[in-house]
């Protein structure tokens, strides 16, 4: 299996993100976290999706306003 398609458990992703599995469950419920795979009741994450989601969370300011060039 290639590293791009390797699957991770919620425990592995929580450790990587330095958060709890409960927080990941909240993100899954609200739809705001990394994409995930369901196999019956089992939840898995593709590492590529986890890394892509983390990259999307990078900010340059603490407020929620759009960062516009020249503003």
CSV table of N, CA and C in Angstrom, one decimal:
chain,number,residue,atom,x,y,z
A,1,UNK,N,0.8,-1.2,0.0
A,1,UNK,CA,0.0,0.0,0.0
A,1,UNK,C,0.9,1.2,0.0
A,2,UNK,N,0.5,2.2,-0.8
A,2,UNK,CA,1.3,3.5,-0.8
A,2,UNK,C,1.0,4.3,0.4
A,3,UNK,N,1.9,5.1,0.8
A,3,UNK,CA,1.7,6.0,1.9
A,3,UNK,C,0.5,6.9,1.7
A,4,UNK,N,0.2,7.3,0.4
A,4,UNK,CA,-0.9,8.2,0.1
A,4,UNK,C,-2.2,7.6,0.4
A,5,UNK,N,-2.3,6.3,0.4
A,5,UNK,CA,-3.6,5.6,0.6
A,5,UNK,C,-3.6,4.9,1.9
A,6,UNK,N,-2.6,5.0,2.8
A,6,UNK,CA,-2.7,4.3,4.1
A,6,UNK,C,-3.8,4.9,4.9
A,7,UNK,N,-4.4,4.0,5.7
A,7,UNK,CA,-5.5,4.5,6.5
A,7,UNK,C,-5.0,4.5,8.0
A,8,UNK,N,-5.6,5.5,8.7
A,8,UNK,CA,-5.3,5.7,10.1
A,8,UNK,C,-6.6,5.6,11.0
A,9,UNK,N,-6.4,5.1,12.2
A,9,UNK,CA,-7.5,5.1,13.1
A,9,UNK,C,-7.7,6.5,13.7
A,10,UNK,N,-8.9,6.7,14.3
A,10,UNK,CA,-9.1,8.0,15.0
A,10,UNK,C,-8.0,8.2,16.1
A,11,UNK,N,-7.6,7.2,16.8
A,11,UNK,CA,-6.6,7.3,17.8
A,11,UNK,C,-5.2,7.8,17.2
A,12,UNK,N,-4.9,7.3,16.1
A,12,UNK,CA,-3.6,7.7,15.4
A,12,UNK,C,-3.7,9.1,15.0
A,13,UNK,N,-4.9,9.5,14.4
A,13,UNK,CA,-5.0,10.9,13.9
A,13,UNK,C,-5.1,11.9,15.1
A,14,UNK,N,-5.8,11.5,16.2
A,14,UNK,CA,-5.8,12.3,17.4
A,14,UNK,C,-4.4,12.6,17.9
A,15,UNK,N,-3.6,11.5,18.0
A,15,UNK,CA,-2.2,11.7,18.5
A,15,UNK,C,-1.5,12.6,17.5
A,16,UNK,N,-1.6,12.5,16.2
A,16,UNK,CA,-0.9,13.3,15.3
A,16,UNK,C,-1.3,14.8,15.4
A,17,UNK,N,-2.6,15.0,15.6
A,17,UNK,CA,-3.2,16.4,15.7
A,17,UNK,C,-3.1,16.9,17.1
A,18,UNK,N,-2.6,16.1,18.1
A,18,UNK,CA,-2.5,16.5,19.5
A,18,UNK,C,-3.9,17.0,20.0
A,19,UNK,N,-4.9,16.1,19.8
A,19,UNK,CA,-6.2,16.4,20.2
A,19,UNK,C,-6.8,15.0,20.7
A,20,UNK,N,-8.1,15.0,21.0
A,20,UNK,CA,-8.7,13.8,21.5
A,20,UNK,C,-9.6,13.1,20.5
A,21,UNK,N,-9.8,11.9,20.7
A,21,UNK,CA,-10.7,11.2,19.7
A,21,UNK,C,-12.1,11.8,19.8
A,22,UNK,N,-12.5,12.3,21.0
A,22,UNK,CA,-13.8,12.9,21.2
A,22,UNK,C,-13.9,14.2,20.3
A,23,UNK,N,-12.8,14.9,20.2
A,23,UNK,CA,-12.8,16.1,19.4
A,23,UNK,C,-13.0,15.7,17.9
A,24,UNK,N,-12.3,14.6,17.5
A,24,UNK,CA,-12.5,14.2,16.1
A,24,UNK,C,-13.9,13.7,15.9
A,25,UNK,N,-14.5,13.1,16.9
A,25,UNK,CA,-15.9,12.7,16.7
A,25,UNK,C,-16.8,13.9,16.5
A,26,UNK,N,-16.6,15.0,17.3
A,26,UNK,CA,-17.3,16.2,17.1
A,26,UNK,C,-17.2,16.8,15.7
A,27,UNK,N,-15.9,16.8,15.2
A,27,UNK,CA,-15.7,17.3,13.9
A,27,UNK,C,-16.4,16.4,12.9
A,28,UNK,N,-16.4,15.1,13.0
A,28,UNK,CA,-17.1,14.3,12.1
A,28,UNK,C,-18.6,14.6,12.1
A,29,UNK,N,-19.2,14.8,13.3
A,29,UNK,CA,-20.6,15.0,13.5
A,29,UNK,C,-21.0,16.4,12.8
A,30,UNK,N,-20.2,17.4,13.1
A,30,UNK,CA,-20.5,18.7,12.5
A,30,UNK,C,-20.0,18.9,11.1
A,31,UNK,N,-19.2,18.0,10.6
A,31,UNK,CA,-18.7,18.1,9.2
A,31,UNK,C,-17.6,19.1,9.0
A,32,UNK,N,-16.8,19.4,10.1
A,32,UNK,CA,-15.8,20.4,9.9
A,32,UNK,C,-14.4,19.8,10.0
A,33,UNK,N,-14.2,18.5,10.0
A,33,UNK,CA,-12.9,18.0,10.2
A,33,UNK,C,-12.4,17.3,8.9
A,34,UNK,N,-11.3,16.5,9.0
A,34,UNK,CA,-10.8,15.8,7.9
A,34,UNK,C,-11.8,14.8,7.3
A,35,UNK,N,-11.8,14.6,6.0
A,35,UNK,CA,-12.6,13.6,5.4
A,35,UNK,C,-12.3,12.2,6.0
A,36,UNK,N,-13.3,11.3,6.1
A,36,UNK,CA,-13.0,10.0,6.7
A,36,UNK,C,-13.7,8.9,5.9
A,37,UNK,N,-13.4,7.7,6.2
A,37,UNK,CA,-13.9,6.5,5.6
A,37,UNK,C,-14.7,5.7,6.6
A,38,UNK,N,-15.9,5.3,6.2
A,38,UNK,CA,-16.7,4.4,7.1
A,38,UNK,C,-16.7,3.0,6.6
A,39,UNK,N,-16.5,2.1,7.4
A,39,UNK,CA,-16.6,0.7,7.1
A,39,UNK,C,-17.5,0.1,8.2
A,40,UNK,N,-18.8,0.1,7.9
A,40,UNK,CA,-19.7,-0.3,8.9
A,40,UNK,C,-19.7,0.8,10.0
A,41,UNK,N,-19.4,0.4,11.2
A,41,UNK,CA,-19.3,1.3,12.4
A,41,UNK,C,-17.9,1.8,12.5
A,42,UNK,N,-16.9,1.2,11.8
A,42,UNK,CA,-15.5,1.6,12.0
A,42,UNK,C,-15.2,2.9,11.2
A,43,UNK,N,-14.5,3.8,11.8
A,43,UNK,CA,-14.1,5.0,11.1
A,43,UNK,C,-12.6,5.0,10.9
A,44,UNK,N,-12.2,5.4,9.7
A,44,UNK,CA,-10.8,5.4,9.4
A,44,UNK,C,-10.5,6.7,8.6
A,45,UNK,N,-9.3,7.2,8.6
A,45,UNK,CA,-8.9,8.4,7.9
A,45,UNK,C,-7.8,8.0,6.9
A,46,UNK,N,-7.8,8.7,5.7
A,46,UNK,CA,-6.7,8.6,4.8
A,46,UNK,C,-5.7,9.7,5.2
A,47,UNK,N,-4.4,9.3,5.3
A,47,UNK,CA,-3.5,10.3,5.7
A,47,UNK,C,-3.4,11.5,4.8
A,48,UNK,N,-3.7,11.3,3.5
A,48,UNK,CA,-3.7,12.4,2.6
A,48,UNK,C,-4.8,13.4,2.9
A,49,UNK,N,-5.9,12.9,3.4
A,49,UNK,CA,-7.0,13.8,3.7
A,49,UNK,C,-6.7,14.5,5.0
A,50,UNK,N,-6.1,13.8,6.0
A,50,UNK,CA,-5.7,14.5,7.2
A,50,UNK,C,-4.7,15.6,7.0
A,51,UNK,N,-3.7,15.4,6.2
A,51,UNK,CA,-2.7,16.4,5.9
A,51,UNK,C,-3.3,17.5,5.1
A,52,UNK,N,-4.2,17.2,4.2
A,52,UNK,CA,-4.9,18.3,3.4
A,52,UNK,C,-5.7,19.2,4.3
A,53,UNK,N,-6.4,18.6,5.2
A,53,UNK,CA,-7.3,19.3,6.2
A,53,UNK,C,-6.4,20.2,7.1
A,54,UNK,N,-5.3,19.7,7.6
A,54,UNK,CA,-4.4,20.5,8.4
A,54,UNK,C,-3.9,21.7,7.6
A,55,UNK,N,-3.5,21.5,6.3
A,55,UNK,CA,-3.0,22.5,5.5
A,55,UNK,C,-4.1,23.6,5.3
A,56,UNK,N,-5.3,23.3,5.3
A,56,UNK,CA,-6.4,24.2,5.1
A,56,UNK,C,-6.7,25.0,6.4
A,57,UNK,N,-6.1,24.6,7.5
A,57,UNK,CA,-6.4,25.3,8.8
A,57,UNK,C,-5.3,26.3,9.1
A,58,UNK,N,-4.4,26.5,8.2
A,58,UNK,CA,-3.3,27.5,8.4
A,58,UNK,C,-3.9,28.9,8.2
A,59,UNK,N,-3.7,29.8,9.2
A,59,UNK,CA,-4.2,31.2,9.2
A,59,UNK,C,-3.1,32.2,9.4
A,60,UNK,N,-3.3,33.4,9.0
A,60,UNK,CA,-2.3,34.4,9.2
A,60,UNK,C,-2.8,35.5,10.2
A,61,UNK,N,-4.0,35.3,10.7
A,61,UNK,CA,-4.6,36.2,11.7
A,61,UNK,C,-5.6,35.5,12.5
A,62,UNK,N,-5.9,36.0,13.7
A,62,UNK,CA,-6.8,35.3,14.6
A,62,UNK,C,-8.2,35.5,14.4
A,63,UNK,N,-8.6,36.6,13.7
A,63,UNK,CA,-10.1,36.8,13.4
A,63,UNK,C,-10.5,36.0,12.2
A,64,UNK,N,-11.8,36.0,11.9
A,64,UNK,CA,-12.3,35.2,10.9
A,64,UNK,C,-12.5,36.0,9.5
A,65,UNK,N,-12.0,37.2,9.5
A,65,UNK,CA,-12.2,38.0,8.3
A,65,UNK,C,-11.3,37.4,7.2
A,66,UNK,N,-11.7,37.6,6.0
A,66,UNK,CA,-10.9,37.1,4.8
A,66,UNK,C,-9.7,37.9,4.8
A,67,UNK,N,-8.6,37.3,4.5
A,67,UNK,CA,-7.3,37.9,4.4
A,67,UNK,C,-7.1,38.4,2.9
A,68,UNK,N,-7.3,39.7,2.7
A,68,UNK,CA,-7.2,40.2,1.3
A,68,UNK,C,-5.9,41.0,1.2
A,69,UNK,N,-5.3,40.8,0.0
A,69,UNK,CA,-4.1,41.5,-0.3
A,69,UNK,C,-4.3,43.0,-0.4
A,70,UNK,N,-3.4,43.7,0.2
A,70,UNK,CA,-3.4,45.2,0.1
A,70,UNK,C,-4.4,45.8,1.1
A,71,UNK,N,-5.0,45.1,1.9
A,71,UNK,CA,-6.0,45.7,2.8
A,71,UNK,C,-5.3,46.2,4.1
